Coordinates of C-alpha atoms in Angstrom, one line a residue:
F20 CA 103.2 122.8 83.0
T21 CA 106.1 122.9 85.4
H22 CA 107.2 119.6 87.1
S23 CA 104.8 120.0 90.0
E24 CA 101.9 121.5 88.1
S25 CA 98.9 119.6 86.7
S26 CA 95.4 120.4 86.0
F27 CA 94.7 120.6 89.6
G28 CA 97.3 123.4 90.1
S29 CA 100.0 123.4 92.6
S30 CA 99.6 123.3 96.5
A31 CA 96.2 125.0 96.6
G32 CA 93.0 124.1 95.0
A33 CA 90.4 126.4 93.2
A34 CA 89.1 127.4 96.7
G35 CA 92.6 128.2 98.0
I36 CA 92.5 125.2 100.3
P37 CA 96.0 123.7 100.6
N38 CA 96.8 120.1 99.8
R39 CA 96.5 117.5 102.4
A40 CA 100.3 117.3 103.1
A41 CA 100.6 121.1 103.4
G42 CA 104.0 120.8 105.1
F43 CA 105.5 119.3 102.0
T44 CA 106.0 120.5 98.3
D45 CA 104.0 119.1 95.7
T46 CA 105.1 115.8 94.1
D47 CA 106.7 116.5 90.7
L48 CA 104.5 115.5 87.6
T49 CA 107.5 113.6 86.2
T50 CA 107.7 111.5 89.5
R51 CA 104.0 110.9 89.6
R52 CA 104.1 109.5 86.0
K53 CA 107.2 107.4 86.8
S54 CA 105.3 106.0 89.9
I55 CA 102.4 105.0 87.8
I56 CA 104.7 103.4 85.2
I57 CA 106.5 101.5 87.8
M58 CA 103.2 100.2 89.2
M59 CA 102.1 99.1 85.7
H60 CA 105.1 96.8 85.4
H61 CA 103.7 94.9 88.4
W62 CA 100.5 94.0 86.6
N63 CA 99.9 90.9 84.5
L64 CA 97.2 92.1 82.0
P65 CA 95.4 90.2 79.4
R66 CA 96.3 91.4 75.9
N67 CA 93.5 93.5 74.4
P68 CA 93.3 92.6 70.7
D69 CA 91.9 96.1 70.1
A70 CA 94.8 97.9 71.6
C71 CA 97.9 98.9 69.4
C72 CA 100.4 97.5 71.8
P73 CA 101.0 96.2 75.5
W74 CA 101.9 99.6 76.7
H75 CA 98.6 101.1 75.8
T76 CA 96.8 98.1 77.1
A77 CA 98.5 99.0 80.6
V78 CA 97.7 102.7 80.1
H79 CA 93.9 101.8 79.5
A80 CA 94.1 99.6 82.7
V81 CA 95.3 102.6 84.6
Q82 CA 92.4 104.8 83.2
E83 CA 90.0 101.9 84.1
V84 CA 91.2 101.9 87.7
A85 CA 91.1 105.7 87.9
Q86 CA 87.5 105.8 86.6
Y87 CA 86.4 103.1 89.1
E88 CA 88.0 104.9 92.0
D89 CA 86.5 108.2 90.8
R90 CA 82.9 106.6 91.4
T91 CA 83.7 105.3 95.0
A92 CA 82.5 107.1 98.1
C93 CA 84.5 110.1 99.3
K94 CA 87.2 109.4 101.9
P95 CA 87.6 112.6 103.8
L96 CA 90.2 111.2 106.0
W97 CA 92.4 109.9 103.3
S98 CA 95.8 111.1 103.3
P99 CA 99.2 110.5 101.6
F100 CA 102.1 109.4 103.7
L101 CA 103.0 112.1 106.0
G102 CA 106.3 110.8 107.4
W103 CA 109.0 112.4 105.1
Q104 CA 109.5 113.6 101.6
C105 CA 112.4 112.4 99.4
A106 CA 114.5 115.2 98.3
S107 CA 115.5 113.4 95.1
C108 CA 112.0 112.4 93.7
T109 CA 109.6 114.4 95.9
C110 CA 107.5 111.4 96.7
L111 CA 106.1 111.1 100.4
N112 CA 107.0 108.2 102.3
H113 CA 105.8 106.5 105.6
A114 CA 107.8 107.6 108.5
E115 CA 109.4 104.3 109.2
V116 CA 110.4 103.7 105.5
H117 CA 114.2 103.9 104.9
P118 CA 115.1 104.5 101.9
C119 CA 112.4 106.1 99.6
N120 CA 110.0 103.5 98.4
V121 CA 109.8 105.0 94.9
C122 CA 113.3 105.8 94.0
G123 CA 115.6 104.3 96.6
S124 CA 117.3 107.5 97.8
E125 CA 118.3 107.5 101.4
R126 CA 116.5 109.5 104.0
P127 CA 118.7 112.2 105.3
P128 CA 119.4 111.9 109.1
G129 CA 116.7 113.6 111.1
V130 CA 114.3 114.1 108.2
G131 CA 110.7 113.2 109.0
E132 CA 111.7 112.5 112.7
Q133 CA 111.8 116.1 113.8
A134 CA 109.5 117.7 111.3
H135 CA 106.7 115.4 111.7
G136 CA 107.5 113.7 115.1
G137 CA 108.5 110.3 113.5
D138 CA 105.0 108.7 113.1
A139 CA 102.8 111.2 111.6
Q140 CA 99.1 111.3 112.7
L141 CA 95.9 113.2 111.8
P142 CA 95.5 116.5 113.8
G143 CA 93.3 116.1 116.9
Q144 CA 94.0 112.2 117.1
P145 CA 95.9 110.8 120.1
S146 CA 99.2 109.3 119.6
P147 CA 99.1 105.6 119.2
K148 CA 100.6 103.6 122.0
V149 CA 102.5 100.6 121.0
E150 CA 103.4 98.0 123.6
G151 CA 105.1 94.7 123.3
P152 CA 107.5 93.3 120.6
P153 CA 107.4 94.7 117.1
P154 CA 105.3 92.7 114.8
A155 CA 106.8 89.8 112.8
P156 CA 108.0 90.9 109.2
V157 CA 105.7 90.2 106.4
P158 CA 107.2 87.9 103.7
G159 CA 108.2 89.9 100.6
A160 CA 107.9 93.2 102.3
L161 CA 110.6 96.0 102.2
P162 CA 112.8 95.9 105.3
V163 CA 111.9 98.6 107.9
A164 CA 114.6 100.2 110.0
P165 CA 114.0 100.2 113.8
K166 CA 112.3 103.3 115.2
R167 CA 114.7 105.8 116.8
P168 CA 113.7 107.1 120.2

């Protein structure tokens, strides 16, 4: 496999349908793996006496979640973040996130703002109109830079 390949192929599926975020390159396999490992560090899991080690206990927990989600109803409007793609790790980020939520690399000036109009939206949906002051920050949330006009 190359870094962006998986059992799902690269940017197009078996039917030749491009991935949901067609304007971006595929996120590298190494980066997808690292993202999951970072997430695993946030979990407090009970030790499984049948597991060989805490690492494989966490790996089994990822499998458990993936199997559960695989059985949920389809979400045809689900989408990855469409704001901008990090040039360092290839993860996608929300349009208002500075720096990358995964690797911490800074978003280059103008990236995401011009290519996707700042706040990305699904095709055919009206632009959201936001009036009034910005919402209060959520305790413990990552800081968000103010929107640029």
